[in-house]
PDB file of C-alpha atoms in Angstrom:
ATOM      1  CA  MET A   1      24.115 -30.399  13.569  1.00 87.00           C
ATOM      2  CA  PRO A   2      25.592 -32.664  16.194  1.00 94.00           C
ATOM      3  CA  ASN A   3      25.731 -31.203  19.678  1.00 96.00           C
ATOM      4  CA  VAL A   4      29.575 -31.537  21.690  1.00 97.00           C
ATOM      5  CA  LEU A   5      30.537 -30.558  24.601  1.00 98.00           C
ATOM      6  CA  VAL A   6      34.687 -29.532  24.841  1.00 98.00           C
ATOM      7  CA  ILE A   7      36.073 -29.727  28.432  1.00 97.00           C
ATOM      8  CA  ASP A   8      40.046 -29.315  29.140  1.00 95.00           C
ATOM      9  CA  ASP A   9      41.024 -26.321  31.218  1.00 94.00           C
ATOM     10  CA  ASP A  10      43.583 -24.737  28.666  1.00 93.00           C
ATOM     11  CA  LYS A  11      41.514 -21.532  27.368  1.00 96.00           C
ATOM     12  CA  ASP A  12      43.379 -21.404  23.945  1.00 96.00           C
ATOM     13  CA  TYR A  13      43.589 -25.575  24.033  1.00 95.00           C
ATOM     14  CA  ARG A  14      39.743 -25.662  24.326  1.00 96.00           C
ATOM     15  CA  ASP A  15      39.084 -22.165  21.853  1.00 97.00           C
ATOM     16  CA  TYR A  16      41.251 -24.287  19.391  1.00 96.00           C
ATOM     17  CA  LEU A  17      39.171 -27.027  19.514  1.00 97.00           C
ATOM     18  CA  THR A  18      35.363 -24.914  20.076  1.00 97.00           C
ATOM     19  CA  THR A  19      36.580 -22.966  16.615  1.00 97.00           C
ATOM     20  CA  LEU A  20      37.854 -26.658  14.793  1.00 96.00           C
ATOM     21  CA  LEU A  21      34.771 -27.814  16.063  1.00 97.00           C
ATOM     22  CA  ALA A  22      32.719 -25.017  14.734  1.00 97.00           C
ATOM     23  CA  ARG A  23      33.622 -24.916  10.906  1.00 96.00           C
ATOM     24  CA  ARG A  24      32.856 -28.872  10.114  1.00 95.00           C
ATOM     25  CA  GLY A  25      29.591 -28.361  11.831  1.00 95.00           C
ATOM     26  CA  TYR A  26      29.395 -29.693  15.158  1.00 96.00           C
ATOM     27  CA  GLN A  27      27.223 -26.756  17.452  1.00 97.00           C
ATOM     28  CA  VAL A  28      29.859 -27.142  20.433  1.00 98.00           C
ATOM     29  CA  ARG A  29      30.011 -25.233  24.730  1.00 97.00           C
ATOM     30  CA  SER A  30      33.252 -25.621  26.526  1.00 97.00           C
ATOM     31  CA  LEU A  31      33.531 -25.519  29.913  1.00 96.00           C
ATOM     32  CA  PRO A  32      37.158 -25.081  31.763  1.00 95.00           C
ATOM     33  CA  THR A  33      36.464 -28.049  34.078  1.00 91.00           C
ATOM     34  CA  GLY A  34      34.512 -30.845  35.323  1.00 91.00           C
ATOM     35  CA  LYS A  35      33.112 -28.585  38.161  1.00 90.00           C
ATOM     36  CA  ALA A  36      29.506 -27.633  37.188  1.00 90.00           C
ATOM     37  CA  LEU A  37      29.292 -30.978  34.095  1.00 93.00           C
ATOM     38  CA  ASP A  38      25.902 -32.359  36.447  1.00 91.00           C
ATOM     39  CA  GLU A  39      24.261 -29.374  35.614  1.00 93.00           C
ATOM     40  CA  VAL A  40      25.157 -28.418  32.208  1.00 95.00           C
ATOM     41  CA  LEU A  41      24.500 -32.138  31.202  1.00 94.00           C
ATOM     42  CA  ALA A  42      21.332 -31.800  33.128  1.00 94.00           C
ATOM     43  CA  THR A  43      19.693 -28.761  31.205  1.00 95.00           C
ATOM     44  CA  GLU A  44      21.888 -29.592  28.123  1.00 96.00           C
ATOM     45  CA  ARG A  45      20.878 -32.370  25.513  1.00 95.00           C
ATOM     46  CA  PHE A  46      24.904 -33.165  24.031  1.00 97.00           C
ATOM     47  CA  ASP A  47      25.551 -35.668  20.608  1.00 96.00           C
ATOM     48  CA  ALA A  48      29.327 -36.517  22.384  1.00 97.00           C
ATOM     49  CA  VAL A  49      31.600 -35.065  24.667  1.00 97.00           C
ATOM     50  CA  ILE A  50      35.598 -34.819  24.648  1.00 97.00           C
ATOM     51  CA  THR A  51      37.215 -34.637  28.039  1.00 95.00           C
ATOM     52  CA  ASP A  52      40.918 -33.744  28.509  1.00 92.00           C
ATOM     53  CA  LEU A  53      42.086 -36.281  31.073  1.00 89.00           C
ATOM     54  CA  TYR A  54      44.855 -32.983  33.462  1.00 87.00           C
ATOM     55  CA  MET A  55      42.770 -30.942  34.874  1.00 88.00           C
ATOM     56  CA  PRO A  56      43.041 -28.869  38.146  1.00 87.00           C
ATOM     57  CA  ASN A  57      39.188 -29.354  40.668  1.00 85.00           C
ATOM     58  CA  VAL A  58      37.124 -32.107  38.336  1.00 87.00           C
ATOM     59  CA  ASP A  59      39.453 -34.555  36.075  1.00 86.00           C
ATOM     60  CA  GLY A  60      38.956 -36.279  33.175  1.00 88.00           C
ATOM     61  CA  LEU A  61      38.369 -39.689  34.888  1.00 89.00           C
ATOM     62  CA  GLU A  62      35.999 -37.936  36.916  1.00 92.00           C
ATOM     63  CA  VAL A  63      33.906 -36.490  33.945  1.00 94.00           C
ATOM     64  CA  VAL A  64      34.316 -39.968  31.956  1.00 94.00           C
ATOM     65  CA  ARG A  65      32.239 -41.572  35.186  1.00 93.00           C
ATOM     66  CA  LYS A  66      30.006 -38.632  35.515  1.00 94.00           C
ATOM     67  CA  VAL A  67      28.712 -38.628  32.372  1.00 95.00           C
ATOM     68  CA  ARG A  68      28.266 -42.125  32.769  1.00 94.00           C
ATOM     69  CA  GLU A  69      26.106 -42.261  34.657  1.00 93.00           C
ATOM     70  CA  VAL A  70      23.905 -40.013  34.004  1.00 92.00           C
ATOM     71  CA  ALA A  71      24.027 -41.056  30.387  1.00 93.00           C
ATOM     72  CA  PRO A  72      25.967 -44.435  30.127  1.00 93.00           C
ATOM     73  CA  THR A  73      25.211 -44.705  26.205  1.00 93.00           C
ATOM     74  CA  LEU A  74      27.034 -41.082  25.314  1.00 95.00           C
ATOM     75  CA  PRO A  75      29.816 -41.265  23.591  1.00 95.00           C
ATOM     76  CA  VAL A  76      33.500 -39.455  26.279  1.00 95.00           C
ATOM     77  CA  ILE A  77      36.391 -39.147  23.734  1.00 95.00           C
ATOM     78  CA  GLY A  78      39.148 -38.500  26.188  1.00 92.00           C
ATOM     79  CA  ILE A  79      42.249 -36.431  25.197  1.00 91.00           C
ATOM     80  CA  THR A  80      45.925 -36.638  27.341  1.00 85.00           C
ATOM     81  CA  GLY A  81      49.225 -35.017  26.768  1.00 78.00           C
ATOM     82  CA  GLY A  82      49.866 -37.817  29.486  1.00 63.00           C
ATOM     83  CA  GLY A  83      54.146 -36.969  28.875  1.00 57.00           C
ATOM     84  CA  ALA A  84      55.575 -40.104  29.289  1.00 50.00           C
ATOM     85  CA  GLY A  85      52.465 -42.578  31.133  1.00 51.00           C
ATOM     86  CA  GLY A  86      49.942 -41.746  28.209  1.00 57.00           C
ATOM     87  CA  SER A  87      49.726 -45.831  27.784  1.00 67.00           C
ATOM     88  CA  VAL A  88      48.274 -45.445  31.844  1.00 68.00           C
ATOM     89  CA  CYS A  89      46.555 -42.379  31.144  1.00 67.00           C
ATOM     90  CA  ASN A  90      44.688 -43.757  27.740  1.00 68.00           C
ATOM     91  CA  ARG A  91      43.946 -47.554  30.085  1.00 74.00           C
ATOM     92  CA  ALA A  92      42.448 -45.930  33.544  1.00 76.00           C
ATOM     93  CA  MET A  93      39.911 -43.550  30.939  1.00 79.00           C
ATOM     94  CA  ALA A  94      39.113 -46.804  29.267  1.00 78.00           C
ATOM     95  CA  ALA A  95      38.508 -48.125  32.240  1.00 79.00           C
ATOM     96  CA  PHE A  96      36.369 -45.006  32.689  1.00 81.00           C
ATOM     97  CA  GLY A  97      34.870 -45.801  29.962  1.00 85.00           C
ATOM     98  CA  ALA A  98      35.918 -43.052  27.746  1.00 88.00           C
ATOM     99  CA  THR A  99      34.874 -44.036  24.156  1.00 89.00           C
ATOM    100  CA  VAL A 100      37.912 -43.455  22.690  1.00 89.00           C
ATOM    101  CA  VAL A 101      41.657 -41.735  24.439  1.00 88.00           C
ATOM    102  CA  LEU A 102      43.451 -39.457  22.105  1.00 89.00           C
ATOM    103  CA  MET A 103      46.911 -38.447  22.748  1.00 86.00           C
ATOM    104  CA  LYS A 104      47.830 -34.228  22.274  1.00 86.00           C
ATOM    105  CA  PRO A 105      48.526 -32.688  20.337  1.00 87.00           C
ATOM    106  CA  LEU A 106      46.092 -33.870  18.144  1.00 91.00           C
ATOM    107  CA  ASP A 107      46.192 -36.416  14.912  1.00 92.00           C
ATOM    108  CA  LEU A 108      42.834 -33.505  13.244  1.00 93.00           C
ATOM    109  CA  THR A 109      42.033 -36.441  11.307  1.00 94.00           C
ATOM    110  CA  ALA A 110      42.326 -39.364  14.002  1.00 93.00           C
ATOM    111  CA  LEU A 111      40.229 -36.508  16.097  1.00 94.00           C
ATOM    112  CA  PHE A 112      37.513 -36.258  13.334  1.00 95.00           C
ATOM    113  CA  SER A 113      37.400 -39.651  12.691  1.00 94.00           C
ATOM    114  CA  ALA A 114      36.553 -40.909  16.237  1.00 92.00           C
ATOM    115  CA  LEU A 115      34.353 -38.920  16.796  1.00 93.00           C
ATOM    116  CA  GLU A 116      32.340 -39.676  13.532  1.00 92.00           C
ATOM    117  CA  GLY A 117      32.531 -43.102  14.500  1.00 89.00           C
ATOM    118  CA  ALA A 118      30.836 -42.104  17.684  1.00 86.00           C
ATOM    119  CA  LEU A 119      28.123 -40.363  16.662  1.00 85.00           C
ATOM    120  CA  CYS A 120      27.676 -42.556  14.008  1.00 83.00           C
ATOM    121  CA  PRO A 121      28.354 -46.392  14.700  1.00 68.00           C
ATOM    122  CA  GLU A 122      27.163 -48.732  12.147  1.00 60.00           C
TER     123      GLU A 122
END
């Protein structure tokens, strides 16, 4: 069963994603920020990371950068509301090494397709 790390400062959205993924058979660990990411990555193994872009302290760009340093091939799915700058957010996260970036509100078909594609690349 794949192990996914979800990072989002919005507790309701984080809980929603955690529940959704668990119902689909994923093991899920969640964090409210990327602040403890170094410690978590050093002690736990994940098959994918889903991270929000806009968060206090350590934002999604920093999360992607840290993941790339520690686990260069670990799939990272960026998620963002992005507002009017959505395409800029997408390009920034992709430039930092996100596997894919999805806009909120998430299209669940796109989320699970991206996650399954990242976990089982052809």
